[in-house]
mmCIF file of C-alpha atoms in Angstrom:
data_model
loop_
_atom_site.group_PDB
_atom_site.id
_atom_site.type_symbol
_atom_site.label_atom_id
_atom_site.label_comp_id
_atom_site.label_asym_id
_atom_site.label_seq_id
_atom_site.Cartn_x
_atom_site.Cartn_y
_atom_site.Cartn_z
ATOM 1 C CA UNK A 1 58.605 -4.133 11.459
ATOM 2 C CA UNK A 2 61.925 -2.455 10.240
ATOM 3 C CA UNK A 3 61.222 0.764 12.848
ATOM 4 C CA UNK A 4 60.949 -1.999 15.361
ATOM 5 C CA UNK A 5 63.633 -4.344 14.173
ATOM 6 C CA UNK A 6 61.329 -7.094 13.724
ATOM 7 C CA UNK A 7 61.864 -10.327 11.632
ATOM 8 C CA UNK A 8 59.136 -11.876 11.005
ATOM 9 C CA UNK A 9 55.366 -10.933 12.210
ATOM 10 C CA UNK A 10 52.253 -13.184 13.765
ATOM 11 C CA UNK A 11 49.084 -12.810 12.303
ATOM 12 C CA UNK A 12 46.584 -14.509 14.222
ATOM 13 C CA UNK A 13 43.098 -12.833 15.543
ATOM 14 C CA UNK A 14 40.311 -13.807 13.417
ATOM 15 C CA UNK A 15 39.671 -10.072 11.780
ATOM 16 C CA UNK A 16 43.703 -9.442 10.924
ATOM 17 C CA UNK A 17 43.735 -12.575 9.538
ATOM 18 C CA UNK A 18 41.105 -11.737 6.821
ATOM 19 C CA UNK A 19 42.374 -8.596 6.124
ATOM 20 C CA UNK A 20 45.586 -9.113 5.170
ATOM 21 C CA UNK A 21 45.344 -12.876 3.568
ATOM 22 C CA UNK A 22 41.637 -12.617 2.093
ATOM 23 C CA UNK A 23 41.435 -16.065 4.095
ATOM 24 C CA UNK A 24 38.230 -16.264 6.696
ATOM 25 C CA UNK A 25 38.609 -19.224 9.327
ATOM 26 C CA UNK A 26 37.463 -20.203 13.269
ATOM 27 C CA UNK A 27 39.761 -20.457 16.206
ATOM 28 C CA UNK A 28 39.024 -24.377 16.295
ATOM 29 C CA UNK A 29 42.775 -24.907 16.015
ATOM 30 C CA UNK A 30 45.640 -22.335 15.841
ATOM 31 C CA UNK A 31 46.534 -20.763 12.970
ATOM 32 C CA UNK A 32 49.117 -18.309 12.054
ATOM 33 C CA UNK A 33 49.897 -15.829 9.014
ATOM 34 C CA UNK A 34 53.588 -15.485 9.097
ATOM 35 C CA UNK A 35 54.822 -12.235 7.304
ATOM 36 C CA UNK A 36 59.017 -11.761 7.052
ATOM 37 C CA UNK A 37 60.714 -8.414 7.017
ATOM 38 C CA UNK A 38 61.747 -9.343 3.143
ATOM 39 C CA UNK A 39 59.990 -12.094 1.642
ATOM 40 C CA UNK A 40 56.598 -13.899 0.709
ATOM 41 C CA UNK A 41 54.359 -14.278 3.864
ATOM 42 C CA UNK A 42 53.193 -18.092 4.453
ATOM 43 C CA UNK A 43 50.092 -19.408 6.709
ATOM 44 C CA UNK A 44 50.334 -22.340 9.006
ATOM 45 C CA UNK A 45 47.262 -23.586 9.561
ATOM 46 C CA UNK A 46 45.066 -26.918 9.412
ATOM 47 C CA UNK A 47 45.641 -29.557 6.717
ATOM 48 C CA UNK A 48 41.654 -29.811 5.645
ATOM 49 C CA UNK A 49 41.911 -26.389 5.224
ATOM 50 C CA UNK A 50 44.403 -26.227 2.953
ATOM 51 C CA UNK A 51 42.329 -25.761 -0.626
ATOM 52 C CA UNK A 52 40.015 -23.524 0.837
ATOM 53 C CA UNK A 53 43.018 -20.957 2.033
ATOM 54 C CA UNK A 54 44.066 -21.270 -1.641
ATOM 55 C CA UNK A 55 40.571 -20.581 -3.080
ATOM 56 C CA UNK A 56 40.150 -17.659 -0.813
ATOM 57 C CA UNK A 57 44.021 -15.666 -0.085
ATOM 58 C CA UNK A 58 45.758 -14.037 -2.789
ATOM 59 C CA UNK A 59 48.991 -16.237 -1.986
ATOM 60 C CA UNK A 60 49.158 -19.671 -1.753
ATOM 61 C CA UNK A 61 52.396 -20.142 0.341
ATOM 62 C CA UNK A 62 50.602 -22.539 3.618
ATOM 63 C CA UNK A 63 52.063 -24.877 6.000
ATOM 64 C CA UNK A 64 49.594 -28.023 6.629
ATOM 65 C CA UNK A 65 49.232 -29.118 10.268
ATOM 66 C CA UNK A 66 47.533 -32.840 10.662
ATOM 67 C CA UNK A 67 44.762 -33.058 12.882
ATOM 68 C CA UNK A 68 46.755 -35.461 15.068
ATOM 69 C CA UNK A 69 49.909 -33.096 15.241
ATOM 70 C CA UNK A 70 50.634 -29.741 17.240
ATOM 71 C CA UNK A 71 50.080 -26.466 15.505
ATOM 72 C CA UNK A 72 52.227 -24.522 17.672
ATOM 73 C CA UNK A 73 55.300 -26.780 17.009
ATOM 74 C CA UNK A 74 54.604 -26.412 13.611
ATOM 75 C CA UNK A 75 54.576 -23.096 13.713
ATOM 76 C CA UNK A 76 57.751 -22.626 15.436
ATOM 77 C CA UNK A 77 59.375 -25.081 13.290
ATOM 78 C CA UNK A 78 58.631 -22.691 10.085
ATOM 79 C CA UNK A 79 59.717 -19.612 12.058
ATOM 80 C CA UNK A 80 62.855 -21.436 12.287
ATOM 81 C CA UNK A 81 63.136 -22.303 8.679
ATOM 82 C CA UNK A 82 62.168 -18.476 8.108
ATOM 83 C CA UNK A 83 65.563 -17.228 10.334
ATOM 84 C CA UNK A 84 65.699 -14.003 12.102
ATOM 85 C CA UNK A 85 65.530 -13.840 15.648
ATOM 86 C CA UNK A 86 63.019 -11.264 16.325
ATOM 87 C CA UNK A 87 59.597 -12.253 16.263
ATOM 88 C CA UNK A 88 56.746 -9.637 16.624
ATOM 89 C CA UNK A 89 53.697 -10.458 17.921
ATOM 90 C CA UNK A 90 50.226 -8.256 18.998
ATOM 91 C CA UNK A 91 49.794 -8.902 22.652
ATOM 92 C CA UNK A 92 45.870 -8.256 22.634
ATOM 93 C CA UNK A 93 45.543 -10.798 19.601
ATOM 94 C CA UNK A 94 42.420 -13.206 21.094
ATOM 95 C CA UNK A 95 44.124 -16.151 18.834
ATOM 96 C CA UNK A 96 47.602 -16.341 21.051
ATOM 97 C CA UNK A 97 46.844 -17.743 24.252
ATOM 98 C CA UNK A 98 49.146 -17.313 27.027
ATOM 99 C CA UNK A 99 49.557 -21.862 26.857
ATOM 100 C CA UNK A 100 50.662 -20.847 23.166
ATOM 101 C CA UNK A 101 52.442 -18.011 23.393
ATOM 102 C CA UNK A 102 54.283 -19.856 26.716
ATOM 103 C CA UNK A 103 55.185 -22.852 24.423
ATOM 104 C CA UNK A 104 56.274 -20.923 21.616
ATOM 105 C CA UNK A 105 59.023 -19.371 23.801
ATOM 106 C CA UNK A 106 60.121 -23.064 24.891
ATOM 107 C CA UNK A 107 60.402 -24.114 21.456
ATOM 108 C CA UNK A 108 62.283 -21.438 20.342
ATOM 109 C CA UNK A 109 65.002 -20.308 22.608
ATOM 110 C CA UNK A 110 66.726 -17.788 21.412
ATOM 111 C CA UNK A 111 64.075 -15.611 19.637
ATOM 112 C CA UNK A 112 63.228 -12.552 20.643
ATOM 113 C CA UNK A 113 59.559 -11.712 21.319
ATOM 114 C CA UNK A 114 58.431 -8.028 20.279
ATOM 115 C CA UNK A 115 55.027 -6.854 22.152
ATOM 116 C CA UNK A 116 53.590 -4.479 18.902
ATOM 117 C CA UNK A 117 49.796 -3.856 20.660
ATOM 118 C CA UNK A 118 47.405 -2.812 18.157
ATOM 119 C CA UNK A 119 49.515 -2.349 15.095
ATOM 120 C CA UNK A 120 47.383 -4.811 12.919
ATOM 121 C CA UNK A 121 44.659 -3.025 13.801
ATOM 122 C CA UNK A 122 45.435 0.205 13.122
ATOM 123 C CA UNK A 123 46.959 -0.219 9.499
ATOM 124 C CA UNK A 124 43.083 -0.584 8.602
ATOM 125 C CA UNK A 125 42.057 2.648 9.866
ATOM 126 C CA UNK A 126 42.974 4.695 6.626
ATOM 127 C CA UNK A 127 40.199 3.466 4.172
ATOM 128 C CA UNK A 128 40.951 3.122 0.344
ATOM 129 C CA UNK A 129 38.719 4.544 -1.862
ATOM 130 C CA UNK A 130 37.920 1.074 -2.637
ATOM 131 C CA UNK A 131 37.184 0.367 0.854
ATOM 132 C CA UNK A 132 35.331 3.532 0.974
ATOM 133 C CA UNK A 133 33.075 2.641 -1.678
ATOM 134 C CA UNK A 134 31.835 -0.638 -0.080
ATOM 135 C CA UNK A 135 31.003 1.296 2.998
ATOM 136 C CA UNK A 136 28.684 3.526 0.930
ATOM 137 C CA UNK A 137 27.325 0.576 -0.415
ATOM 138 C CA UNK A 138 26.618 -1.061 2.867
ATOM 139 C CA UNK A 139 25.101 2.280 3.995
ATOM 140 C CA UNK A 140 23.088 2.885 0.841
ATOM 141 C CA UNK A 141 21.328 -1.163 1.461
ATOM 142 C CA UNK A 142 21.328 0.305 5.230
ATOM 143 C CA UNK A 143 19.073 2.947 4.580
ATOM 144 C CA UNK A 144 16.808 1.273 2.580
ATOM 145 C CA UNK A 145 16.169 -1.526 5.324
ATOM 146 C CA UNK A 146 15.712 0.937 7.916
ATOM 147 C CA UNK A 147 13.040 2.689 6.060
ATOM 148 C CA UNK A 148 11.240 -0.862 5.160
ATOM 149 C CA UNK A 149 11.520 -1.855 9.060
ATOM 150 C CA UNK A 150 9.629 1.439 10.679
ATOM 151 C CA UNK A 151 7.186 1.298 7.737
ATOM 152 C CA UNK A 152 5.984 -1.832 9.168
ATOM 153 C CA UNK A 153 6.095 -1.161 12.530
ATOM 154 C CA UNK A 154 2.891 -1.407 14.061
ATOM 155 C CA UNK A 155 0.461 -2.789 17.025
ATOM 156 C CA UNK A 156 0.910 -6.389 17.128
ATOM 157 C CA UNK A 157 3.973 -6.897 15.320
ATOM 158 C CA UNK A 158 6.884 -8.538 17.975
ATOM 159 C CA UNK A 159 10.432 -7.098 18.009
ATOM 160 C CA UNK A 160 11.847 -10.491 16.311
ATOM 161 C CA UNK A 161 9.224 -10.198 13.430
ATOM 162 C CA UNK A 162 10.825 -7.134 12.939
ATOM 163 C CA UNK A 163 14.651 -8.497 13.278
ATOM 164 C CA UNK A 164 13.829 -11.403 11.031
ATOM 165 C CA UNK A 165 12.404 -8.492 7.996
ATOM 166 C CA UNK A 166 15.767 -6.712 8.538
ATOM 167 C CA UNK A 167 17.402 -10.021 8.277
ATOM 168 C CA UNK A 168 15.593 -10.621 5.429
ATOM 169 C CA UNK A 169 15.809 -7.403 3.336
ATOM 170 C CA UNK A 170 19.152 -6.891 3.794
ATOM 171 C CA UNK A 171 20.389 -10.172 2.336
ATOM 172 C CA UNK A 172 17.879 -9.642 -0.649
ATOM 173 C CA UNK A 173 19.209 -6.350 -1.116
ATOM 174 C CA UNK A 174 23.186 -7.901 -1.328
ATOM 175 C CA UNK A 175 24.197 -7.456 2.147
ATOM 176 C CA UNK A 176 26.303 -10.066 3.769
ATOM 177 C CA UNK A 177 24.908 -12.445 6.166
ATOM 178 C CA UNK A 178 25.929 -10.708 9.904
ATOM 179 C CA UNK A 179 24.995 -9.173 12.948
ATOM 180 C CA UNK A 180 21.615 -7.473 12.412
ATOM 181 C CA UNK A 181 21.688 -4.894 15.145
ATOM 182 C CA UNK A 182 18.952 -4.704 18.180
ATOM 183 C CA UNK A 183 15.559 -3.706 17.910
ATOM 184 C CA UNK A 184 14.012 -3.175 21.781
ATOM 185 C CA UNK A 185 12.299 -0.719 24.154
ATOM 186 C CA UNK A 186 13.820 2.848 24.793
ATOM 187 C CA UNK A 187 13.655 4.167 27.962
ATOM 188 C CA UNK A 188 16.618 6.030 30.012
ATOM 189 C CA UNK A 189 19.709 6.283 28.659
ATOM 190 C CA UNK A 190 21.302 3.041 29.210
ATOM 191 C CA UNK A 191 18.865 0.605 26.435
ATOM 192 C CA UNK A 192 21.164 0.887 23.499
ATOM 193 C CA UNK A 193 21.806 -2.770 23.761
ATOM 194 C CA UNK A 194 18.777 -4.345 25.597
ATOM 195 C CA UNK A 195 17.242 -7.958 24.403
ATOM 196 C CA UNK A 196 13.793 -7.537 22.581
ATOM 197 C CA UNK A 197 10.950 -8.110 24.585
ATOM 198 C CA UNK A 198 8.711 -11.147 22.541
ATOM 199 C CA UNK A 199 5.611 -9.178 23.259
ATOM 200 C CA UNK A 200 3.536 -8.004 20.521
ATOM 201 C CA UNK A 201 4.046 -4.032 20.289
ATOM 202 C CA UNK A 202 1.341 -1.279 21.379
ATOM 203 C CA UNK A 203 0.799 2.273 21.525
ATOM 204 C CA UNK A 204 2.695 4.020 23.536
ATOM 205 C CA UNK A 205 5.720 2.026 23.245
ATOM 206 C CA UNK A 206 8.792 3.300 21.893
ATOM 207 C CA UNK A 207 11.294 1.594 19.844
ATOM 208 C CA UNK A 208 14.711 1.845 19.622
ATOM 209 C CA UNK A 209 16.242 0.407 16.122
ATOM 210 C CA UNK A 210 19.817 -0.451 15.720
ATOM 211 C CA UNK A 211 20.723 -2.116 12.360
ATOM 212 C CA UNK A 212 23.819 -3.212 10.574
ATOM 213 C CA UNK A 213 24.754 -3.277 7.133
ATOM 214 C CA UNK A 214 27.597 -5.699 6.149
ATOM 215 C CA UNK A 215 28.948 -5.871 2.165
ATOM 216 C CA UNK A 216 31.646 -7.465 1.216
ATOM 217 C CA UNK A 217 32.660 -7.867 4.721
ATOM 218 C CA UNK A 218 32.395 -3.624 5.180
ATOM 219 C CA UNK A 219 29.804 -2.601 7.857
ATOM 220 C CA UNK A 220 27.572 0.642 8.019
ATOM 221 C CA UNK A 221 25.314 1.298 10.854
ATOM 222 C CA UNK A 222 22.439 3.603 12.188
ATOM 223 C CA UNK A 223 20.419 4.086 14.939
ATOM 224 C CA UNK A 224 16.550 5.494 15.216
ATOM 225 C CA UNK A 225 13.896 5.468 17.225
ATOM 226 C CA UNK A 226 10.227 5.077 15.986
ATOM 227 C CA UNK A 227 6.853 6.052 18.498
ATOM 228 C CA UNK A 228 3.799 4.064 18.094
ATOM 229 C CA UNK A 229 1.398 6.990 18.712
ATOM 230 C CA UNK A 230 1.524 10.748 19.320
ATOM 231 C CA UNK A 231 5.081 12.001 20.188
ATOM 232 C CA UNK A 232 5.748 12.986 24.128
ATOM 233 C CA UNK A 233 6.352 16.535 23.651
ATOM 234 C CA UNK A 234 9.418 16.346 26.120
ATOM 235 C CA UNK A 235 10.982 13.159 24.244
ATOM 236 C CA UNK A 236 10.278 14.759 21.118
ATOM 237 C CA UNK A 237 12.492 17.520 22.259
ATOM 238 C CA UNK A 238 15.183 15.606 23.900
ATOM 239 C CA UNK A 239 15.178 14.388 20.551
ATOM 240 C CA UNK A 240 15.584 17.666 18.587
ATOM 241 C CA UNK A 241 18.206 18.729 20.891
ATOM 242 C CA UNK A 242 20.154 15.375 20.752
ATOM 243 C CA UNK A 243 20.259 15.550 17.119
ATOM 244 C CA UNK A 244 21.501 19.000 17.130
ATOM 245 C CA UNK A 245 24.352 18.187 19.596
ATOM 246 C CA UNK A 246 25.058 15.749 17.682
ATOM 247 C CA UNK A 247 25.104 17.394 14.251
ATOM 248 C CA UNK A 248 27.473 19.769 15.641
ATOM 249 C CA UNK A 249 29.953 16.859 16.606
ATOM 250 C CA UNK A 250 29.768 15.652 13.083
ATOM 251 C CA UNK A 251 30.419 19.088 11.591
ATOM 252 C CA UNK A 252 33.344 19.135 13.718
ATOM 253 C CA UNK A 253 34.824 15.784 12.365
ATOM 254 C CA UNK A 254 37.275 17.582 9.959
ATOM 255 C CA UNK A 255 40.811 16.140 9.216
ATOM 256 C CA UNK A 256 43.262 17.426 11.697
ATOM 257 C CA UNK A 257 40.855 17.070 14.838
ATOM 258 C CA UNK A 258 41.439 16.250 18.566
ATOM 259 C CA UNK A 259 39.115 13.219 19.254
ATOM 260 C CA UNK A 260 38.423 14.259 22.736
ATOM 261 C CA UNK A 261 37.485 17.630 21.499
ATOM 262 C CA UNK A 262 34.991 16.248 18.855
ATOM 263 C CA UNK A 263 34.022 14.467 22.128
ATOM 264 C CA UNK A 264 33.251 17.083 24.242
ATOM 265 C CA UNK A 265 30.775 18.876 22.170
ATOM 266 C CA UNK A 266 28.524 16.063 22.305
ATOM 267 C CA UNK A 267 29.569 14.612 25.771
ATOM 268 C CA UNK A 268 29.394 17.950 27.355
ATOM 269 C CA UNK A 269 26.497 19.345 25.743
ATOM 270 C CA UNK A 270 24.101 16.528 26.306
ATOM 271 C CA UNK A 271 24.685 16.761 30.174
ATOM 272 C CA UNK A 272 24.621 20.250 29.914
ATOM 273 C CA UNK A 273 21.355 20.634 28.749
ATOM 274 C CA UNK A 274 20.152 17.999 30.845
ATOM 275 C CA UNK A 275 19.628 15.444 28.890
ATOM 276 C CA UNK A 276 22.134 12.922 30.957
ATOM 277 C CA UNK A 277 22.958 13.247 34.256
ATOM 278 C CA UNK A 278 26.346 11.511 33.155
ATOM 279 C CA UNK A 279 27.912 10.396 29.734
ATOM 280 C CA UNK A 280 29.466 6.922 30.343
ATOM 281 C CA UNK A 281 30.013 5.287 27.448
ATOM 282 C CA UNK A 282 31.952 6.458 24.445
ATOM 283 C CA UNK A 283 30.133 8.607 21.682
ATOM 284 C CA UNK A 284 32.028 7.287 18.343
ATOM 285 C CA UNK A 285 34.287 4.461 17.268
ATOM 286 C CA UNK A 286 35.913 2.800 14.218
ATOM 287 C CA UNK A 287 34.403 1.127 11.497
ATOM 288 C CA UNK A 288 35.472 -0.653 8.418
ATOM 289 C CA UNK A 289 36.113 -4.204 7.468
ATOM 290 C CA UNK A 290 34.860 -7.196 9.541
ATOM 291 C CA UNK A 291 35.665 -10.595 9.342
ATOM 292 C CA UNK A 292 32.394 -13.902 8.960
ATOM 293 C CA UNK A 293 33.904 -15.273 12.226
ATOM 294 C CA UNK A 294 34.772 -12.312 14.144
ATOM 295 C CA UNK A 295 35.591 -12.322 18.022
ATOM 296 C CA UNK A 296 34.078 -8.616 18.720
ATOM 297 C CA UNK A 297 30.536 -7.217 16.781
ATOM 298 C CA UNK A 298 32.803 -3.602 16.886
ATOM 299 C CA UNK A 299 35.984 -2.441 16.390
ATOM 300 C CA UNK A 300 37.468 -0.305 19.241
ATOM 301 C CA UNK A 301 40.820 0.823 17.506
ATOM 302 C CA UNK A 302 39.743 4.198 17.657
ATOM 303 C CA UNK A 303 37.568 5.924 20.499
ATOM 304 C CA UNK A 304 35.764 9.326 21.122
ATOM 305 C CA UNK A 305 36.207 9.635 24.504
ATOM 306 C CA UNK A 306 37.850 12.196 27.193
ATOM 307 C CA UNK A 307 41.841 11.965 26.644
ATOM 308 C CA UNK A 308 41.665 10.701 23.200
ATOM 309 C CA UNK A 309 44.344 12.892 21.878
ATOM 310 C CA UNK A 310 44.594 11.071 18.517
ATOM 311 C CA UNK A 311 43.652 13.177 15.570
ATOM 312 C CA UNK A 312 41.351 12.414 12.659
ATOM 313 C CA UNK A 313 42.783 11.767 9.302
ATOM 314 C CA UNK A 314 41.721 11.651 5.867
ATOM 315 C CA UNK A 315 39.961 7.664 5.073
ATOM 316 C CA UNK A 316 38.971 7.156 8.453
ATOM 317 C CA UNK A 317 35.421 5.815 8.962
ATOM 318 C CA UNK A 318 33.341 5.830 12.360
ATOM 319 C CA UNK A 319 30.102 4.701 14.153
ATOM 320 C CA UNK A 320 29.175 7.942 15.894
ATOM 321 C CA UNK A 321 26.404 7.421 18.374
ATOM 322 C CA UNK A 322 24.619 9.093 21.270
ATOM 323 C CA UNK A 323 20.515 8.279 23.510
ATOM 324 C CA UNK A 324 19.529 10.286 25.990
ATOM 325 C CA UNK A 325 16.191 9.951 27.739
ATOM 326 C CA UNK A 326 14.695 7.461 25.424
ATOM 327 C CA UNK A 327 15.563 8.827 21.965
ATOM 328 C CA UNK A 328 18.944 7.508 20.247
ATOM 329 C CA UNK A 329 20.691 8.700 16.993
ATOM 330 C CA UNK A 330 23.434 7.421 15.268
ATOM 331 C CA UNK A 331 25.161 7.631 11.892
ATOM 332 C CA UNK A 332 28.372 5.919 9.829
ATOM 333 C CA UNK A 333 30.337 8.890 8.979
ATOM 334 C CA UNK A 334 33.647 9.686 6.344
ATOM 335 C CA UNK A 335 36.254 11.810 7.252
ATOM 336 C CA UNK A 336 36.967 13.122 4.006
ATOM 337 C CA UNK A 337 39.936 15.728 2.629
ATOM 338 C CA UNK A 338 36.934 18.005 2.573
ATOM 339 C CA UNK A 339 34.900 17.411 5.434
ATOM 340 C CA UNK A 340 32.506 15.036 7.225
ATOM 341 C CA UNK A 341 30.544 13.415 5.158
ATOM 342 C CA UNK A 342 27.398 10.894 6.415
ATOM 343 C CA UNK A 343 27.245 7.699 4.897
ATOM 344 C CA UNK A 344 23.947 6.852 5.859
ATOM 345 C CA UNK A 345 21.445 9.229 5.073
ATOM 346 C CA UNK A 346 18.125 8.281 6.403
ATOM 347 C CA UNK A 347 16.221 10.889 8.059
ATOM 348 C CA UNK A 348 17.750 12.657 11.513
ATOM 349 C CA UNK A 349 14.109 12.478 13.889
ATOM 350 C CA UNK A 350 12.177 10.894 16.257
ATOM 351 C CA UNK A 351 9.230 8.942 13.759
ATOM 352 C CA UNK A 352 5.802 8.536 14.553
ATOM 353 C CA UNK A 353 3.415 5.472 13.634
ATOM 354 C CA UNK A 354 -0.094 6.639 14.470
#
């Protein structure tokens, strides 16, 4: 705020909001965390949820709006009260509509508006150690599901039998109630996020098993595929080789790397040895904290992806991912001082039910 000489800052998306108050809420009506350059930050926000903001943030400075009155002029009535002229403001915020943002100029005048895209979101990409450690707990409760959902995959059971175990083992084992993953057929290279077919399973299907692991709001996640029957020899060596490709991009996730170039080992090398005939989609992105009412299931701050020129730092945590002809592999990894380091640690193959 004081590089950008910037009075007081908006906090608004659902996720940002969480973060940096403690305070979890719904777009239903507008709400705003109002942080000064010097000075206590206060939330304007919805006069029924007043006590629960209290119970839940680690400050208690709010602003009550009535149900019958106008958040926004509220809002720019405390920015007033506040002073300073320059307001800044994240552009891609889902919470600021272009009606609000459009009225909030009206009622104020004279401010100043600064566009700061993204800068909420990025102040969570170095982890704490605290943060760090709920990951690891997420992915320890992660690995443990996983391993409970392919031992009880077989003939007969339905994709959503096998959802609603993962639901159910993962709350029993402390996770947070949240987006479970997907759990479908695998076939090409484009299934990652297909619906689950309702019929019961038989041999010769394939499965492909995405699951997520949420604790205290901190999200691991893996991906594995699981055969009903003797292995294909070819998938079962796409799936060697896209595990190795892989393993090689972790190894090169060291503090100080090029994203692009951590990228292109795994990008490159899966088309290479024909595996893709193209590489689409991205191949790693940020992970960390999540909000219970979140706009987005995952957090694109940070990318692997041609002309990602960013470099990996120390605390930064990432969903690194990758399918190619029906197999799929992914894994939450640490960058640490020291290294990679992967969260989750189930087993890196292609599994077999006979």
């Amino acid at each position: 705020m004081r590089q950008r000489a910037v009075d007081v800052m908006l906090l608004d998306d659902s996720e940002i909001l969480a973060y940096f108050t403690g305070y979890e809420t719904s777009l239903n009506r507008y709400r705003a965390c109002l942080v000064p350059a010097d000075g206590p930050p206060v939330v304007v926000l919805r006069a029924l949820d007043a006590d629960p903001f209290r119970a839940q943030a680690w400050f208690d400075a709010c602003e009550p709006v009535a149900d019958s009155d106008d958040p926004v002029e509220k809002l720019a009535a405390v920015l007033t009260r506040l002073g300073g002229s320059a307001i800044g403001f994240d552009p891609g915020s889902h919470a600021l509509s272009v009606d609000a943002y459009e009225q909030l100029r009206q009622l104020l005048p004279g401010a100043r508006f600064v566009p700061m895209r993204g800068v909420p979101w990025e102040l969570r990409l170095i982890k704490s150690s605290a943060e760090i450690a709920l990951i690891r707990a997420a992915a320890g409760i992660l690995d443990r599901t996983m391993r409970e959902v392919i031992d009880a995959i077989a003939p007969g059971i339905t994709c959503r039998a096998l959802l609603a175990l993962a639901a159910r083992r993962l709350l029993e084992s402390g996770a947070d109630p949240a987006h479970l993953g997907y759990v479908a057929a695998a076939g090409g290279a484009n299934f990652l996020h297909m619906r689950p077919d309702e019929s019961p399973l038989e041999k010769g299907d394939v499965l492909h098993l995405e699951l997520v692991s949420r604790y205290e709001g901190y999200e691991a996640r893996v991906m594995r595929c699981v055969a009903l029957g003797a292995l294909e020899p070819a998938r079962q060596r796409a799936a060697e080789e896209l595990a190795a490709l892989q393993d090689r991009q972790i190894a090169a996730m060291k503090p100080g790397a090029v994203a692009s170039e951590v990228d292109a080992i795994l990008r490159q090398g899966a088309i290479a040895a024909g595996l893709r005939e193209d590489y689409a989609n991205i191949t790693g992105y940020t992970l960390g904290y999540y909000s219970r009412q979140p706009l987005r299931s995952s957090d694109f701050t940070r990318c692997f992806m041609p002309g990602a020129r960013w470099r990996l730092e120390p605390g930064m945590v990432f969903h690194m991912y990758t399918s190619a002809r029906g197999v799929s592999f992914s894994e939450t990894v640490l960058v640490a001082e020291a290294g990679p380091e992967r969260l989750t640690r189930i087993e890196r193959r292609l599994f077999s039910k006979a």
